[in-house]
Short mmCIF file of C-alpha atoms in Angstrom, two decimals:
data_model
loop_
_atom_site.label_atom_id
_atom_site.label_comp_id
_atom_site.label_asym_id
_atom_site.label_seq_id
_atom_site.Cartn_x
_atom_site.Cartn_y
_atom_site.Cartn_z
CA UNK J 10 -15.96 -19.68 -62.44
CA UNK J 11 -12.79 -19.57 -60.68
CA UNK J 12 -10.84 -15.84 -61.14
CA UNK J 13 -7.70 -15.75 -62.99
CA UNK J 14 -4.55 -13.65 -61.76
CA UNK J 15 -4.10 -11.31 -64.68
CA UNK J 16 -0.83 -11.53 -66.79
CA UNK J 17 0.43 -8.46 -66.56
CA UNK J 18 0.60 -4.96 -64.32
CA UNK J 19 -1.51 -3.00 -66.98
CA UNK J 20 -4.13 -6.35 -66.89
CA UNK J 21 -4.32 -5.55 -63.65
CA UNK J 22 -4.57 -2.36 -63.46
CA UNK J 23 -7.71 -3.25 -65.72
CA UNK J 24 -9.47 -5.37 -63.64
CA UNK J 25 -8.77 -2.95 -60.66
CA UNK J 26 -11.11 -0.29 -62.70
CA UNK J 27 -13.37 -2.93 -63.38
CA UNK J 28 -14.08 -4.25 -60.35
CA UNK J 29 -14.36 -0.73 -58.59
CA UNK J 30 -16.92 -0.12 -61.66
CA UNK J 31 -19.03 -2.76 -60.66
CA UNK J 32 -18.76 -2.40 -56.84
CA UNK J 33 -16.99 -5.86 -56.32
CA UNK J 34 -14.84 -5.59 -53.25
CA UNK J 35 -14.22 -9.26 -52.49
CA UNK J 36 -12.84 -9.65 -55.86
CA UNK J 37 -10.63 -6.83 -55.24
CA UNK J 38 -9.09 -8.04 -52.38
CA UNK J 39 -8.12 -10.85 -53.88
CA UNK J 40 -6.45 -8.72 -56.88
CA UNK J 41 -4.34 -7.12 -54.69
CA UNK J 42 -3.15 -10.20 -52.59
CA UNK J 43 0.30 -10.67 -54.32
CA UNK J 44 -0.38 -14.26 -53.56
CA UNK J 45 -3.33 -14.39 -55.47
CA UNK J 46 -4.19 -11.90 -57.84
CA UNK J 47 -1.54 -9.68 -58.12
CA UNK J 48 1.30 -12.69 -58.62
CA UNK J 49 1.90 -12.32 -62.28
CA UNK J 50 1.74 -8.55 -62.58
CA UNK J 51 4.66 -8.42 -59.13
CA UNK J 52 6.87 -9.74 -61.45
CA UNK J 53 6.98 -6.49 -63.38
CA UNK J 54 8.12 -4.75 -59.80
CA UNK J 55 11.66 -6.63 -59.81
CA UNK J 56 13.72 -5.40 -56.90
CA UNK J 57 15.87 -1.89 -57.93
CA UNK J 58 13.03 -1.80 -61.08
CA UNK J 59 11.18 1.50 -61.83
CA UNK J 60 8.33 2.44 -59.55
CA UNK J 61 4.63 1.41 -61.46
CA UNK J 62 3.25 4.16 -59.02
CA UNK J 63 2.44 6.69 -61.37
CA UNK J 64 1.51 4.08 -64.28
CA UNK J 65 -0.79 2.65 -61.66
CA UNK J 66 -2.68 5.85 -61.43
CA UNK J 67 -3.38 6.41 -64.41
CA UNK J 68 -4.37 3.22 -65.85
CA UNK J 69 -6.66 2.72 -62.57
CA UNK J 70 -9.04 5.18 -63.63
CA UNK J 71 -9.75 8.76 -62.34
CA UNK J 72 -11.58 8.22 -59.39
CA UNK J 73 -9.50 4.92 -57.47
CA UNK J 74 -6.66 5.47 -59.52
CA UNK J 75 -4.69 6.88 -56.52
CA UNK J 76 -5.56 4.30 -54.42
CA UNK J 77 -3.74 1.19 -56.75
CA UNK J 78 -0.94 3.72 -57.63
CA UNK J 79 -0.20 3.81 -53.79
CA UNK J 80 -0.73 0.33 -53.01
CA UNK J 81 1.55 -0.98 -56.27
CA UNK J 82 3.83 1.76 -54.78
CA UNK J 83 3.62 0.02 -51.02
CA UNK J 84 4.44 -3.56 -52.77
CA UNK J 85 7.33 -2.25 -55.11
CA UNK J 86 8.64 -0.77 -51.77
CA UNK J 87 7.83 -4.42 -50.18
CA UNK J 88 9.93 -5.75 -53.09
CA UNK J 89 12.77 -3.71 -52.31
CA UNK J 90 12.79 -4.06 -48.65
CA UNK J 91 12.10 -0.71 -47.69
CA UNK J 92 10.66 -1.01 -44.73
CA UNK J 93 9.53 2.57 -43.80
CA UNK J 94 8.70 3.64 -47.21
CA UNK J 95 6.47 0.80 -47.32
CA UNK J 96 4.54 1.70 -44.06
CA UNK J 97 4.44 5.28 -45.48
CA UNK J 98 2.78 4.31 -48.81
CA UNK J 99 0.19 1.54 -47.08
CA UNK J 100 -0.72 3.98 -44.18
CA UNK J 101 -1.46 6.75 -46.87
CA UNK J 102 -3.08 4.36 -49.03
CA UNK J 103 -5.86 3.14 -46.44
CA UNK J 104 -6.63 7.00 -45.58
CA UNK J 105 -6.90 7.45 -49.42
CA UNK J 106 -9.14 4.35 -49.58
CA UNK J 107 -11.02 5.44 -46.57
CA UNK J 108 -11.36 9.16 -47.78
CA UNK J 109 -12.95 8.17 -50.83
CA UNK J 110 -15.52 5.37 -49.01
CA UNK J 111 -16.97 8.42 -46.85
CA UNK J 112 -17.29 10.73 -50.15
CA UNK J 113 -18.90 7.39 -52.20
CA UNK J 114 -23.00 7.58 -51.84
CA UNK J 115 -24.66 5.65 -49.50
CA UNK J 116 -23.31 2.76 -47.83
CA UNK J 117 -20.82 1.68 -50.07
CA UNK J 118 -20.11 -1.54 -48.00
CA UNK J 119 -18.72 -2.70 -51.32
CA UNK J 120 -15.25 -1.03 -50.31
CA UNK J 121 -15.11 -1.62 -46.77
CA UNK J 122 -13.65 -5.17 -47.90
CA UNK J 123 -10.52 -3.64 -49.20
CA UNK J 124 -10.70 -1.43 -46.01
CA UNK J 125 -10.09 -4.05 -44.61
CA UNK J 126 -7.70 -5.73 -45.79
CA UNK J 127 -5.73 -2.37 -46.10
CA UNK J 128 -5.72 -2.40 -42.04
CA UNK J 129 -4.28 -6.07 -41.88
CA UNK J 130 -1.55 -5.00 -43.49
CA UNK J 131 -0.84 -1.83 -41.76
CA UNK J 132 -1.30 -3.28 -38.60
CA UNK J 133 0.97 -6.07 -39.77
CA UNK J 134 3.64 -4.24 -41.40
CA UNK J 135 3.71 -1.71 -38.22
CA UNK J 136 3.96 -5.24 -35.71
CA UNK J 137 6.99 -6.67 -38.13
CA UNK J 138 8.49 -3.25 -38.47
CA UNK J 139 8.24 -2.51 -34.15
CA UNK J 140 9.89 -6.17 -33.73
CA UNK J 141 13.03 -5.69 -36.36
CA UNK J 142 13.71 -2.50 -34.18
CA UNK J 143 13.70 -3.81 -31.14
CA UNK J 144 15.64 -6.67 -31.72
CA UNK J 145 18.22 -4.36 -33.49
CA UNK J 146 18.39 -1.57 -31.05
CA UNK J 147 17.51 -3.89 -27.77
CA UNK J 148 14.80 -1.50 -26.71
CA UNK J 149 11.06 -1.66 -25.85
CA UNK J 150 7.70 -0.20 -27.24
CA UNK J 151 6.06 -0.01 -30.74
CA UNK J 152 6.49 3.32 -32.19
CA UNK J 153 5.10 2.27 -35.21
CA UNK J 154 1.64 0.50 -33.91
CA UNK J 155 1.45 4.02 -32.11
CA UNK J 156 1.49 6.22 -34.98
CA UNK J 157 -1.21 4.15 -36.64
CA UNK J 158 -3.37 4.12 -33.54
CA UNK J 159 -3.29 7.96 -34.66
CA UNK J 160 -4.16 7.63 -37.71
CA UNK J 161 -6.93 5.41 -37.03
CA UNK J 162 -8.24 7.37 -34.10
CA UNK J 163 -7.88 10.53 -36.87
CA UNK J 164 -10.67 8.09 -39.04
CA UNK J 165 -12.81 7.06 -36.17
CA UNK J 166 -13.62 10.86 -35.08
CA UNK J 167 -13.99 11.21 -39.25
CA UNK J 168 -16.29 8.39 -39.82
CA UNK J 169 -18.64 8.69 -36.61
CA UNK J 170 -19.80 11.63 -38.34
CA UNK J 171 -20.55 9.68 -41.53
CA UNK J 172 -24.41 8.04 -40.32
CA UNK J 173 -24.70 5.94 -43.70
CA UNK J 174 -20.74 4.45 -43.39
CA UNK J 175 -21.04 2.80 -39.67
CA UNK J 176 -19.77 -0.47 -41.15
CA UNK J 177 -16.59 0.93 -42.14
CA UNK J 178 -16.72 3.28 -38.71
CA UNK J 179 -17.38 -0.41 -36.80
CA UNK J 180 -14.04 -2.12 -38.37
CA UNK J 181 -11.65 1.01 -37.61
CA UNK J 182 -13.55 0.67 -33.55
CA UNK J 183 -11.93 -3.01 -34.23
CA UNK J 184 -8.82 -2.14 -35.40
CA UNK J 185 -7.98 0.12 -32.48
CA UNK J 186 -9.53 -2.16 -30.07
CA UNK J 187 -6.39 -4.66 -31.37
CA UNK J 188 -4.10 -2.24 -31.32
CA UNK J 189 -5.17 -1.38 -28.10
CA UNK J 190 -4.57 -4.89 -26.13
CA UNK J 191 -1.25 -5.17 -27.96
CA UNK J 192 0.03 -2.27 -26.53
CA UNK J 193 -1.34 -2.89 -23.46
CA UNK J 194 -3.48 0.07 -23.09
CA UNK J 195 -6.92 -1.58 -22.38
CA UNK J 196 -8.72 0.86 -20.43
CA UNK J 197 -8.89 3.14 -23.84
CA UNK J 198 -11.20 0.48 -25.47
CA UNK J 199 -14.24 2.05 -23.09
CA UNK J 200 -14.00 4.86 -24.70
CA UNK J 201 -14.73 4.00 -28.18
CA UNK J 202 -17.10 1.21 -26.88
CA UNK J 203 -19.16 4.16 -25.51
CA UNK J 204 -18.80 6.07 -28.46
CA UNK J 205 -20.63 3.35 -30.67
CA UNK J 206 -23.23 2.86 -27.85
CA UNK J 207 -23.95 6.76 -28.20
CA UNK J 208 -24.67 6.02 -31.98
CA UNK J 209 -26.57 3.08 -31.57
CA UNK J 210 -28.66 4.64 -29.56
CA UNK J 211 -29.13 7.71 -31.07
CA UNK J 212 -29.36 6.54 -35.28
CA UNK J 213 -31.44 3.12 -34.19
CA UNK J 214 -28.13 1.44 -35.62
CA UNK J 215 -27.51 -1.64 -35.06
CA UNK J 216 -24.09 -3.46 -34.88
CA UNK J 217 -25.70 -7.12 -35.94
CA UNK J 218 -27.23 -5.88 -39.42
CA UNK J 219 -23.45 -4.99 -40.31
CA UNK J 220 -21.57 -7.65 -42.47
CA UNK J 221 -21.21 -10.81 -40.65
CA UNK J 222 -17.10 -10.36 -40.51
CA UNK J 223 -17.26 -7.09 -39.12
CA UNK J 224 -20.05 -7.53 -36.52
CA UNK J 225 -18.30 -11.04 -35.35
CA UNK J 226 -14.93 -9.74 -35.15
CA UNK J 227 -16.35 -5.89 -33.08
CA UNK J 228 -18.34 -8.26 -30.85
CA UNK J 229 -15.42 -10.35 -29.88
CA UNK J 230 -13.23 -7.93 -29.17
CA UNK J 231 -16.08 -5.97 -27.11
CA UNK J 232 -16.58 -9.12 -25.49
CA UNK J 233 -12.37 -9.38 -24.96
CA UNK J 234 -12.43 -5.53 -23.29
CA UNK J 235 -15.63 -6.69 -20.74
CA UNK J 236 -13.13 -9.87 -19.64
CA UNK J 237 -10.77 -7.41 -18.91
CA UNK J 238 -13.01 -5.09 -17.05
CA UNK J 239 -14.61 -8.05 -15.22
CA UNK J 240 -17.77 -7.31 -16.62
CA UNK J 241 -18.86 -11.03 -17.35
CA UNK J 242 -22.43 -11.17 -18.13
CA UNK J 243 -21.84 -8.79 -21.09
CA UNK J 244 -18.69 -10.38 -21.99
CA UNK J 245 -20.53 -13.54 -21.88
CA UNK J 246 -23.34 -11.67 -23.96
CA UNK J 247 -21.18 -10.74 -26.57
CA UNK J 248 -18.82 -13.60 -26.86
CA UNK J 249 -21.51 -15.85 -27.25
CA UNK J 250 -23.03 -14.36 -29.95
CA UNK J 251 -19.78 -13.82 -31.90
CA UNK J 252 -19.39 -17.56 -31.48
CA UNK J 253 -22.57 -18.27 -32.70
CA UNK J 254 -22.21 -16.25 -36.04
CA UNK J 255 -18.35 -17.33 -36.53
CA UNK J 256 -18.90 -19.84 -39.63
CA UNK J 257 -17.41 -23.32 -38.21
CA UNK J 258 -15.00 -23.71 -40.93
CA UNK J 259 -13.15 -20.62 -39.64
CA UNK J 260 -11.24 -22.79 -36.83
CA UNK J 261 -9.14 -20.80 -35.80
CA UNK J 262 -11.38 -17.75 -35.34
CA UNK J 263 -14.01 -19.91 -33.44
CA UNK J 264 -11.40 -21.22 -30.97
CA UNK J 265 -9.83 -17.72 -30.53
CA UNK J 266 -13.33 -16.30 -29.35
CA UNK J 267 -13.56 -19.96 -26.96
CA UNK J 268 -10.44 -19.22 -25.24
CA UNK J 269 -12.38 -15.99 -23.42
CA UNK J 270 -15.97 -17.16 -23.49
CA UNK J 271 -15.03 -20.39 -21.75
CA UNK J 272 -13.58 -19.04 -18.68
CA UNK J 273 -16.59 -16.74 -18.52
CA UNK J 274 -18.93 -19.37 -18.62
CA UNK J 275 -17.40 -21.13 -16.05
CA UNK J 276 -17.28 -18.20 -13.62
CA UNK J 277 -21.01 -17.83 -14.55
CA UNK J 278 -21.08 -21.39 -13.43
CA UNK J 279 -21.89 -23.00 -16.99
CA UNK J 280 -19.50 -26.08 -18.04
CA UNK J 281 -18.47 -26.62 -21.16
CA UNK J 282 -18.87 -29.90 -23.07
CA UNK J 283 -15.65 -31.95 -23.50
CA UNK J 284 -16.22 -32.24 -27.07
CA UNK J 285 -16.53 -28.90 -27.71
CA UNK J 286 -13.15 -28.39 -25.93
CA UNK J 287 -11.73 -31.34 -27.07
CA UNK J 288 -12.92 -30.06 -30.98
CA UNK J 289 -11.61 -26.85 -30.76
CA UNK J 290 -7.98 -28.29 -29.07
CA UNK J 291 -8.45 -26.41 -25.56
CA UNK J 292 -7.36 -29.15 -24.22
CA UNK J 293 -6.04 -26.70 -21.57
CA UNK J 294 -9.54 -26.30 -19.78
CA UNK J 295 -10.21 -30.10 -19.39
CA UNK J 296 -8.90 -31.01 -16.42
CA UNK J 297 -10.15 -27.93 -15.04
CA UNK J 298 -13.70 -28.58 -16.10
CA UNK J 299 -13.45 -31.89 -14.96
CA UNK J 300 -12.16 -30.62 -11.54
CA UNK J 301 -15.22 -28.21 -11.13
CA UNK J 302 -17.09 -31.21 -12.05
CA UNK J 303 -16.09 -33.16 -9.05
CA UNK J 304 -15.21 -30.78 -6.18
CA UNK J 305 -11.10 -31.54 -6.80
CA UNK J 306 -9.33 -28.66 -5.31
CA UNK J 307 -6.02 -30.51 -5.71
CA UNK J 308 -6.15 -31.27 -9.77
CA UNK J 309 -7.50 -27.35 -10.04
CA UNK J 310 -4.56 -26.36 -8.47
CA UNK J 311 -2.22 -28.17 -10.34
CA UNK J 312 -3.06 -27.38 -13.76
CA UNK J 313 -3.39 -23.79 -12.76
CA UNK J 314 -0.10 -23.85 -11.80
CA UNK J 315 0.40 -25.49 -15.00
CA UNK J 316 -0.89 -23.45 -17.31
CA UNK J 317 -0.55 -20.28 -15.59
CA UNK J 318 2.07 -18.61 -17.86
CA UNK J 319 -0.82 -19.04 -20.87
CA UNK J 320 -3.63 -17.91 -18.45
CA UNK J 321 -1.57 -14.79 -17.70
CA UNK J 322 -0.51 -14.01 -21.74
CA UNK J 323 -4.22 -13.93 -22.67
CA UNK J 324 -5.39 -11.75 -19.62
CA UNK J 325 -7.72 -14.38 -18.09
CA UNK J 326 -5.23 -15.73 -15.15
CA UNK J 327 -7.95 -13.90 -12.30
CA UNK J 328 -10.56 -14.90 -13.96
CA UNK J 329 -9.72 -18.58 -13.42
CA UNK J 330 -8.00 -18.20 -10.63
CA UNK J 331 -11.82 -17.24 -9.10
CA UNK J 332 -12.87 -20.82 -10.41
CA UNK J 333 -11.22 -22.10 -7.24
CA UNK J 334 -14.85 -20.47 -4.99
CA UNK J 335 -16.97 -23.07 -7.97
CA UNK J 336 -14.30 -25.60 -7.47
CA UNK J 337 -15.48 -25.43 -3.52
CA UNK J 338 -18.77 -25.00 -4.16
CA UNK J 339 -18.64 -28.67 -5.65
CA UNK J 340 -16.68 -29.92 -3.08
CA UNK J 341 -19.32 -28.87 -0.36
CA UNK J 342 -22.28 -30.26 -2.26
CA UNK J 343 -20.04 -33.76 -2.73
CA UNK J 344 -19.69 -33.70 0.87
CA UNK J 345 -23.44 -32.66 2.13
CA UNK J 346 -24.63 -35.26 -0.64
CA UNK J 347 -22.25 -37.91 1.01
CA UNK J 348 -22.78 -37.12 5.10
CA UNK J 349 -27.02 -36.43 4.64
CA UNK J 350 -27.41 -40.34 3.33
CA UNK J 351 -26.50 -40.97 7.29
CA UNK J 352 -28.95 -38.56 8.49
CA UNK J 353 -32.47 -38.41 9.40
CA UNK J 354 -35.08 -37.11 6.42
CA UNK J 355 -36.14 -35.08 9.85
CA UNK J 356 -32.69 -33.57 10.73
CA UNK J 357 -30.80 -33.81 6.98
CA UNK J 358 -30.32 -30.36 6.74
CA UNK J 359 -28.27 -29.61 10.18
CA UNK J 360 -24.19 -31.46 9.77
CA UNK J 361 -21.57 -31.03 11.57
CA UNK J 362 -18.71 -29.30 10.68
CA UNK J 363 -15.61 -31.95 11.31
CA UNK J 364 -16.34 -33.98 7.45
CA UNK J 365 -15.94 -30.66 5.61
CA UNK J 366 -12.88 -29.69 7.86
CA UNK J 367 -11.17 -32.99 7.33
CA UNK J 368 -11.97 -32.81 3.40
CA UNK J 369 -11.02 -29.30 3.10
CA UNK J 370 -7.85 -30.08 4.95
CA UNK J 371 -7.17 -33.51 2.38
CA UNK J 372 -8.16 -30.84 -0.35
CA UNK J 373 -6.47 -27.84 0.13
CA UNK J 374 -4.16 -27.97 3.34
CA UNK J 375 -7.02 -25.71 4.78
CA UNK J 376 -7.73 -25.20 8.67
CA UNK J 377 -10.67 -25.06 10.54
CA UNK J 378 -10.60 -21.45 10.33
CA UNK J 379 -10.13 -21.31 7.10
CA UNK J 380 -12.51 -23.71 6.20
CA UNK J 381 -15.40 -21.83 7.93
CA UNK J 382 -14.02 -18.37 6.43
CA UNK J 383 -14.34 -20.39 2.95
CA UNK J 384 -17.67 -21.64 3.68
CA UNK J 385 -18.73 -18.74 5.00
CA UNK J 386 -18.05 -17.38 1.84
CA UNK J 387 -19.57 -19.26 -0.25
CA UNK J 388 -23.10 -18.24 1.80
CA UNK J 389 -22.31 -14.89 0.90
CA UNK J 390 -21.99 -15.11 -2.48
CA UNK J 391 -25.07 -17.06 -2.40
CA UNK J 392 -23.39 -20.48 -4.01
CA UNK J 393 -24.23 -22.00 -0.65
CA UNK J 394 -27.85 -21.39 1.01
CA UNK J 395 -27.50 -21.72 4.93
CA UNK J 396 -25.45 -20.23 8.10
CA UNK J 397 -22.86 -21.71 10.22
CA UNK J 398 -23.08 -22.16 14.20
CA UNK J 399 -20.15 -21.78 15.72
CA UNK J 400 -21.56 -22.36 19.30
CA UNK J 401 -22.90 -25.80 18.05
CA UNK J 402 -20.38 -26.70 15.89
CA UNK J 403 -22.97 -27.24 12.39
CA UNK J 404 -23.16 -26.17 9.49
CA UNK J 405 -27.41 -25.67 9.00
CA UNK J 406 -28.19 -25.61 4.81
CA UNK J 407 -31.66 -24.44 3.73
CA UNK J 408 -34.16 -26.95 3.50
CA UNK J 409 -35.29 -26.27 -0.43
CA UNK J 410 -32.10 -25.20 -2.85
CA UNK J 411 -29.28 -25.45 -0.31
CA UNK J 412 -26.89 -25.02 -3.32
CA UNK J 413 -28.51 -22.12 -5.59
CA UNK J 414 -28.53 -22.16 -9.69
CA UNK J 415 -24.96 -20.06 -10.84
CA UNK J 416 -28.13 -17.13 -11.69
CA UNK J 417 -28.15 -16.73 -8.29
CA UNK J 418 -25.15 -16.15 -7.18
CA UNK J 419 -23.24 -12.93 -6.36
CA UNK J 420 -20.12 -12.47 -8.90
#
């Protein structure tokens, strides 16, 4: 049966005590949403009206009361466009609500829904309230997104003392891990990553038996801060199983978490299907797919060129940009597949080096120099399997695997 918004504040300030009674925290986030649950009893709040704070309190019951008097309090405030008020009375609310999760026995993953949702907003309200400043007073930074990386650094030292409440301790790792990247202070993440390592290692705790919208969301952002830190087989490690576990009607998650495991798994050498890109609307990897596909240096460097602005906004920009040494890869194996149908079974393994000079050249404006330095490099990174002879003027590939599995190679 389908929940009904209640009709008034006091009905739902009722069904506030009644769903903290019975441990329903999904149903209490949508209570609160004033576009769900809460948009019949707003009405009451009318802009310049008298606060339902203290009301709120009291009706809500002894023990949560405190919590719905400050969040009414945050949306009268909301009403009444009063901006810092309202970030006063939702920051204090989600300590309240997080104060009384770490007292509550046991788990009490029941609340860490509302936790939740209480750190959207903030987050939110902090972003909206850093942007109207800037744009009044011309100026840079987010004062506001820094105060509540305080405040949620303040609960992360709280709650990694709290063994039974590591759910709630995972989403505020999350939360800072956001706040992090937007204020483009990335090399903090390692810190709490090694934090939550510590306690997984010491409790037996395990990140994947937490609620699936916690553990997705911790593992893509841990997968996000390894991108950044160039550590790819973990990033591909975690991305991959946040993908996995991301239901496939959240779209919009799913293709979030794509637009970092995809360059991954092509520097790890593994393509993605076009239907999966094409699905997912990334149409901006393609053409670059395609191009690894084939060995076509010039479309690769086109539609980086093209797309380098977006690259660079998400973070990724070197990551591709490395794709060029796969894109090369290809384009040697297209031209040792081509020149050994001319050669002896006997000899198939020794070519000169003019075909790949002249293709590299066609390809990438590259001299002979530079096409042995690129070659060259490919051996080392153990994409290629061989040695060049300069004296002789050939290029020598190994008789079994000349071109190595992407396991292989040195990244």
């Amino acid at each position: 049966m389908s929940l009904q918004p209640p009709a008034t504040l006091a009905g739902l300030c009722h069904s506030y005590k009644r769903f903290c009674d019975r441990q329903e925290g999904t149903k209490l986030v949508w209570l609160l949403d004033p576009d769900r649950g809460a948009q019949h009893a707003i009405k009451e709040m009318l802009p310049k009206g008298s606060s339902p704070q203290a009301f709120a309190t009291k009706q809500g019951g002894p023990e949560y009361g405190e919590a719905l008097g400050l969040y009414l309090g945050y949306l009268h405030a909301k009403i009444n466009s009063e901006a810092v008020r309202e970030l006063e009375l939702l920051c204090t609310c989600t300590k309240t609500w997080v104060q009384l999760y770490m007292e509550a026995p046991g788990t009490a993953v029941w609340m860490t829904p509302l936790m939740m949702h209480l750190c959207n907003l903030s987050r939110r309200t902090c972003i909206a309230l850093d942007e109207a400043k800037r744009q009044q007073a011309s100026t840079s930074g987010s004062p506001c997104l820094t105060r509540l990386v305080e405040i949620h650094r303040d609960l992360f030292q709280k709650l990694n003392k709290e063994r039974e409440k590591r759910a709630g301790h995972v989403w505020v790792c999350c939360e800072l891990l956001r706040a992090y990247f937007k204020l483009g202070q990335i090399s903090q993440g390692s810190f709490l990553l090694n934090a939550l390592n510590q306690s997984q290692s010491r409790e037996d705790f395990r990140v994947t038996d937490l609620p699936k919208a916690i553990a997705v969301t911790f593992f893509f952002y841990w997968g996000k801060q390894s991108v950044f830190t160039h550590n790819l087989k973990e990033a591909d490690d975690k991305l991959s199983w946040a993908f996995e576990h991301c239901p496939p009607t959240h779209r919009v998650n799913r293709r979030k978490i794509l637009l970092y495991l995809v360059p991954c798994k092509l520097r790890l050498g593994v393509l993605p299907r076009q239907d999966l890109l094409k699905s997912n609307d990334l149409y901006i990897f393609t053409d670059i797919v395609q191009s690894i596909r084939e060995g076509n240096v010039q479309v690769f460097n086109r539609k980086m060129e093209e797309h380098a602005a977006d690259f660079i906004k998400m973070g990724t920009f070197l990551i591709m940009m490395k794709l060029k040494f796969t894109v090369m890869r290809s384009l040697v194996k297209g031209v040792h597949r081509e020149v050994r149908k001319s050669l002896p079974k006997n000899a198939d393994h020794k070519m000169d080096l003019t075909p790949f000079e002249q293709v590299f050249d066609w390809q990438d404006a590259c001299d002979p120099d530079e096409t042995a330095c690129m070659i060259s490099s490919l051996i080392y990174q153990n994409a290629v399997k061989g040695y060049l002879s300069h004296e002789h003027r050939k290029i020598v590939f190994a008789k079994d695997t000349p071109f190595p599995a992407p396991s292989a190679w040195r990244i």
